[in-house]
CSV table of N, CA, C and O in Angstrom, one decimal:
chain,number,residue,atom,x,y,z
A,1,UNK,N,8.3,-10.7,7.0
A,1,UNK,CA,7.6,-9.5,6.8
A,1,UNK,C,7.2,-8.9,8.1
A,1,UNK,O,6.8,-9.7,9.0
A,2,UNK,N,7.3,-7.6,8.3
A,2,UNK,CA,6.8,-7.0,9.5
A,2,UNK,C,5.6,-6.2,9.1
A,2,UNK,O,5.4,-5.9,7.9
A,3,UNK,N,4.8,-5.8,10.0
A,3,UNK,CA,3.6,-4.9,9.6
A,3,UNK,C,3.7,-3.6,10.4
A,3,UNK,O,4.4,-3.5,11.3
A,4,UNK,N,3.0,-2.7,9.9
A,4,UNK,CA,2.9,-1.3,10.5
A,4,UNK,C,1.5,-1.0,10.7
A,4,UNK,O,0.7,-1.3,9.8
A,5,UNK,N,1.2,-0.3,11.8
A,5,UNK,CA,-0.2,0.2,12.0
A,5,UNK,C,-0.3,1.5,11.2
A,5,UNK,O,0.6,2.3,11.2
A,6,UNK,N,-1.5,1.7,10.6
A,6,UNK,CA,-1.7,2.9,9.8
A,6,UNK,C,-3.1,3.5,10.1
A,6,UNK,O,-3.9,2.8,10.7
A,7,UNK,N,-3.3,4.7,9.7
A,7,UNK,CA,-4.6,5.4,9.9
A,7,UNK,C,-5.3,5.2,8.5
A,7,UNK,O,-4.7,5.0,7.5
A,8,UNK,N,-6.6,5.5,8.5
A,8,UNK,CA,-7.4,5.4,7.3
A,8,UNK,C,-7.0,6.5,6.3
A,8,UNK,O,-6.7,7.6,6.7
A,9,UNK,N,-6.9,6.2,5.1
A,9,UNK,CA,-6.6,7.2,4.0
A,9,UNK,C,-7.7,6.9,2.9
A,9,UNK,O,-8.1,5.8,2.7
A,10,UNK,N,-8.0,8.0,2.2
A,10,UNK,CA,-9.1,7.9,1.2
A,10,UNK,C,-8.8,6.9,0.1
A,10,UNK,O,-9.6,6.2,-0.4
A,11,UNK,N,-7.5,6.8,-0.4
A,11,UNK,CA,-7.2,5.8,-1.4
A,11,UNK,C,-5.8,5.2,-1.0
A,11,UNK,O,-4.8,5.7,-1.4
A,12,UNK,N,-5.8,4.1,-0.3
A,12,UNK,CA,-4.6,3.5,0.2
A,12,UNK,C,-3.8,2.9,-0.9
A,12,UNK,O,-2.6,2.5,-0.7
A,13,UNK,N,-4.3,2.7,-2.1
A,13,UNK,CA,-3.6,2.1,-3.2
A,13,UNK,C,-2.8,3.1,-4.0
A,13,UNK,O,-2.0,2.7,-4.9
A,14,UNK,N,-3.0,4.4,-3.7
A,14,UNK,CA,-2.2,5.4,-4.4
A,14,UNK,C,-0.9,5.6,-3.7
A,14,UNK,O,-0.7,6.5,-2.9
A,15,UNK,N,0.0,4.7,-4.0
A,15,UNK,CA,1.3,4.6,-3.2
A,15,UNK,C,2.2,5.7,-3.4
A,15,UNK,O,3.0,6.0,-2.6
A,16,UNK,N,2.2,6.3,-4.6
A,16,UNK,CA,3.1,7.5,-4.8
A,16,UNK,C,2.5,8.8,-4.7
A,16,UNK,O,3.0,9.8,-4.9
A,17,UNK,N,1.2,8.8,-4.2
A,17,UNK,CA,0.5,10.0,-3.9
A,17,UNK,C,0.4,11.0,-5.0
A,17,UNK,O,0.4,12.2,-4.9
A,18,UNK,N,0.2,10.5,-6.3
A,18,UNK,CA,0.0,11.4,-7.4
A,18,UNK,C,-1.5,11.5,-7.8
A,18,UNK,O,-1.8,12.2,-8.8
A,19,UNK,N,-2.4,11.0,-7.0
A,19,UNK,CA,-3.8,11.1,-7.3
A,19,UNK,C,-4.4,10.1,-8.2
A,19,UNK,O,-5.6,10.1,-8.5
A,20,UNK,N,-3.6,9.1,-8.6
A,20,UNK,CA,-4.0,8.1,-9.5
A,20,UNK,C,-3.5,6.7,-9.0
A,20,UNK,O,-2.4,6.6,-8.5
A,21,UNK,N,-4.3,5.7,-9.3
A,21,UNK,CA,-3.8,4.3,-9.0
A,21,UNK,C,-3.5,3.7,-10.4
A,21,UNK,O,-4.3,3.5,-11.2
A,22,UNK,N,-2.2,3.4,-10.5
A,22,UNK,CA,-1.7,2.9,-11.8
A,22,UNK,C,-0.4,2.1,-11.6
A,22,UNK,O,0.0,1.9,-10.5
A,23,UNK,N,0.3,1.8,-12.7
A,23,UNK,CA,1.5,1.0,-12.7
A,23,UNK,C,2.6,1.7,-11.9
A,23,UNK,O,3.5,1.1,-11.3
A,24,UNK,N,2.5,3.0,-11.8
A,24,UNK,CA,3.6,3.8,-11.0
A,24,UNK,C,3.5,3.5,-9.5
A,24,UNK,O,4.3,4.0,-8.8
A,25,UNK,N,2.4,2.9,-9.0
A,25,UNK,CA,2.2,2.6,-7.6
A,25,UNK,C,2.8,1.3,-7.2
A,25,UNK,O,2.9,1.0,-6.0
A,26,UNK,N,3.2,0.4,-8.2
A,26,UNK,CA,3.7,-0.9,-7.9
A,26,UNK,C,5.0,-0.8,-7.1
A,26,UNK,O,5.2,-1.5,-6.0
A,27,UNK,N,6.0,-0.1,-7.6
A,27,UNK,CA,7.3,-0.1,-7.0
A,27,UNK,C,7.2,0.5,-5.6
A,27,UNK,O,7.8,-0.1,-4.6
A,28,UNK,N,6.5,1.6,-5.3
A,28,UNK,CA,6.4,2.1,-4.0
A,28,UNK,C,5.6,1.1,-3.0
A,28,UNK,O,6.0,1.0,-1.8
A,29,UNK,N,4.7,0.3,-3.6
A,29,UNK,CA,4.0,-0.7,-2.7
A,29,UNK,C,5.0,-1.8,-2.3
A,29,UNK,O,5.0,-2.1,-1.1
A,30,UNK,N,5.8,-2.2,-3.2
A,30,UNK,CA,6.8,-3.3,-2.9
A,30,UNK,C,7.8,-2.7,-1.9
A,30,UNK,O,8.2,-3.4,-1.0
A,31,UNK,N,8.1,-1.4,-2.1
A,31,UNK,CA,9.1,-0.8,-1.1
A,31,UNK,C,8.5,-0.7,0.3
A,31,UNK,O,9.3,-1.0,1.3
A,32,UNK,N,7.3,-0.4,0.4
A,32,UNK,CA,6.7,-0.2,1.8
A,32,UNK,C,6.5,-1.6,2.4
A,32,UNK,O,6.7,-1.9,3.6
A,33,UNK,N,6.1,-2.6,1.5
A,33,UNK,CA,5.8,-4.0,2.0
A,33,UNK,C,7.1,-4.7,2.5
A,33,UNK,O,7.1,-5.3,3.6
A,34,UNK,N,8.2,-4.6,1.7
A,34,UNK,CA,9.4,-5.3,2.0
A,34,UNK,C,10.5,-4.6,2.7
A,34,UNK,O,11.2,-5.1,3.5
A,35,UNK,N,10.5,-3.3,2.5
A,35,UNK,CA,11.6,-2.5,3.1
A,35,UNK,C,11.1,-1.5,4.1
A,35,UNK,O,11.9,-0.9,4.8
A,36,UNK,N,9.8,-1.3,4.2
A,36,UNK,CA,9.3,-0.3,5.2
A,36,UNK,C,9.5,1.2,4.7
A,36,UNK,O,9.3,2.1,5.5
A,37,UNK,N,9.8,1.3,3.4
A,37,UNK,CA,10.0,2.7,2.8
A,37,UNK,C,8.6,3.3,2.6
A,37,UNK,O,7.9,2.9,1.6
A,38,UNK,N,8.2,4.2,3.4
A,38,UNK,CA,6.9,4.9,3.2
A,38,UNK,C,7.2,6.1,2.3
A,38,UNK,O,7.8,7.0,2.6
A,39,UNK,N,6.6,6.0,1.0
A,39,UNK,CA,6.9,7.0,0.0
A,39,UNK,C,6.5,8.4,0.2
A,39,UNK,O,7.2,9.3,0.0
A,40,UNK,N,5.2,8.6,0.7
A,40,UNK,CA,4.8,10.0,0.8
A,40,UNK,C,3.7,10.2,1.9
A,40,UNK,O,3.5,11.3,2.3
A,41,UNK,N,3.1,9.2,2.4
A,41,UNK,CA,2.0,9.3,3.3
A,41,UNK,C,2.0,8.0,4.2
A,41,UNK,O,1.9,7.0,3.7
A,42,UNK,N,2.1,8.2,5.5
A,42,UNK,CA,2.1,7.1,6.4
A,42,UNK,C,0.9,6.2,6.3
A,42,UNK,O,0.8,5.1,6.9
A,43,UNK,N,-0.1,6.7,5.6
A,43,UNK,CA,-1.4,5.9,5.5
A,43,UNK,C,-1.5,5.1,4.3
A,43,UNK,O,-2.5,4.4,4.1
A,44,UNK,N,-0.6,5.2,3.3
A,44,UNK,CA,-0.7,4.4,2.1
A,44,UNK,C,-0.3,3.0,2.3
A,44,UNK,O,0.5,2.7,3.2
A,45,UNK,N,-0.8,2.1,1.6
A,45,UNK,CA,-0.4,0.7,1.6
A,45,UNK,C,-1.4,-0.2,2.3
A,45,UNK,O,-1.3,-1.5,2.1
A,46,UNK,N,-2.3,0.3,3.1
A,46,UNK,CA,-3.2,-0.6,3.8
A,46,UNK,C,-4.4,-0.9,2.9
A,46,UNK,O,-5.5,-0.4,3.1
A,47,UNK,N,-4.2,-1.7,1.9
A,47,UNK,CA,-5.2,-1.9,0.8
A,47,UNK,C,-6.4,-2.6,1.3
A,47,UNK,O,-7.5,-2.4,0.7
A,48,UNK,N,-6.3,-3.4,2.3
A,48,UNK,CA,-7.5,-4.1,2.8
A,48,UNK,C,-8.1,-3.4,4.0
A,48,UNK,O,-9.1,-3.9,4.5
A,49,UNK,N,-7.6,-2.3,4.5
A,49,UNK,CA,-8.2,-1.5,5.5
A,49,UNK,C,-8.2,-2.0,6.9
A,49,UNK,O,-9.1,-1.7,7.7
A,50,UNK,N,-7.3,-3.0,7.2
A,50,UNK,CA,-7.3,-3.6,8.5
A,50,UNK,C,-6.5,-2.8,9.5
A,50,UNK,O,-6.3,-3.3,10.6
A,51,UNK,N,-5.8,-1.7,9.1
A,51,UNK,CA,-5.0,-1.0,10.0
A,51,UNK,C,-3.5,-1.4,10.0
A,51,UNK,O,-2.7,-0.9,10.7
A,52,UNK,N,-3.2,-2.4,9.2
A,52,UNK,CA,-1.8,-2.9,9.1
A,52,UNK,C,-1.4,-2.9,7.6
A,52,UNK,O,-2.1,-3.1,6.7
A,53,UNK,N,0.0,-2.8,7.4
A,53,UNK,CA,0.5,-3.0,6.1
A,53,UNK,C,1.3,-4.3,6.2
A,53,UNK,O,2.3,-4.4,6.8
A,54,UNK,N,0.8,-5.3,5.5
A,54,UNK,CA,1.4,-6.6,5.5
A,54,UNK,C,1.0,-7.4,4.3
A,54,UNK,O,0.4,-6.9,3.3
A,55,UNK,N,1.3,-8.7,4.3
A,55,UNK,CA,1.1,-9.5,3.1
A,55,UNK,C,-0.4,-9.7,2.8
A,55,UNK,O,-0.7,-9.9,1.6
A,56,UNK,N,-1.3,-9.4,3.7
A,56,UNK,CA,-2.7,-9.4,3.4
A,56,UNK,C,-3.2,-8.3,2.6
A,56,UNK,O,-4.3,-8.2,2.1
A,57,UNK,N,-2.3,-7.3,2.3
A,57,UNK,CA,-2.6,-6.2,1.5
A,57,UNK,C,-2.3,-6.4,0.0
A,57,UNK,O,-2.7,-5.6,-0.9
A,58,UNK,N,-1.6,-7.5,-0.3
A,58,UNK,CA,-1.2,-7.7,-1.7
A,58,UNK,C,-2.4,-7.9,-2.6
A,58,UNK,O,-2.5,-7.3,-3.6
A,59,UNK,N,-3.3,-8.9,-2.3
A,59,UNK,CA,-4.4,-9.1,-3.2
A,59,UNK,C,-5.3,-7.9,-3.3
A,59,UNK,O,-5.7,-7.5,-4.4
A,60,UNK,N,-5.7,-7.2,-2.2
A,60,UNK,CA,-6.5,-6.0,-2.4
A,60,UNK,C,-5.8,-4.9,-3.2
A,60,UNK,O,-6.5,-4.2,-3.9
A,61,UNK,N,-4.5,-4.8,-3.1
A,61,UNK,CA,-3.8,-3.8,-3.9
A,61,UNK,C,-3.9,-4.2,-5.4
A,61,UNK,O,-4.1,-3.3,-6.2
A,62,UNK,N,-3.7,-5.5,-5.7
A,62,UNK,CA,-3.9,-5.9,-7.1
A,62,UNK,C,-5.3,-5.6,-7.6
A,62,UNK,O,-5.5,-5.3,-8.8
A,63,UNK,N,-6.3,-5.8,-6.8
A,63,UNK,CA,-7.7,-5.5,-7.2
A,63,UNK,C,-7.8,-4.0,-7.4
A,63,UNK,O,-8.4,-3.6,-8.4
A,64,UNK,N,-7.2,-3.2,-6.6
A,64,UNK,CA,-7.2,-1.7,-6.8
A,64,UNK,C,-6.6,-1.4,-8.2
A,64,UNK,O,-7.1,-0.6,-8.9
A,65,UNK,N,-5.5,-2.0,-8.4
A,65,UNK,CA,-4.7,-1.8,-9.6
A,65,UNK,C,-5.3,-2.2,-10.9
A,65,UNK,O,-5.4,-1.5,-11.9
A,66,UNK,N,-5.9,-3.4,-10.9
A,66,UNK,CA,-6.4,-4.0,-12.1
A,66,UNK,C,-7.9,-4.2,-12.1
A,66,UNK,O,-8.4,-4.5,-13.2
A,67,UNK,N,-8.5,-4.0,-11.0
A,67,UNK,CA,-10.0,-4.2,-10.9
A,67,UNK,C,-10.8,-3.1,-11.4
A,67,UNK,O,-11.5,-2.8,-12.1
């Protein structure tokens, strides 16, 4: 896995930028994590807020999704 530096975004778990965090955000999250495909905003995906998109964002993303 590689990581990308990102800027802060108000809801980094809204991966498809539709204004909601739900099951439709899972596929775009996996795309950005494994393929580097940024779906709509270069700031999405940094679920733990450390400025990187990497494996450390998986658990916080799941908390956003199901928490």
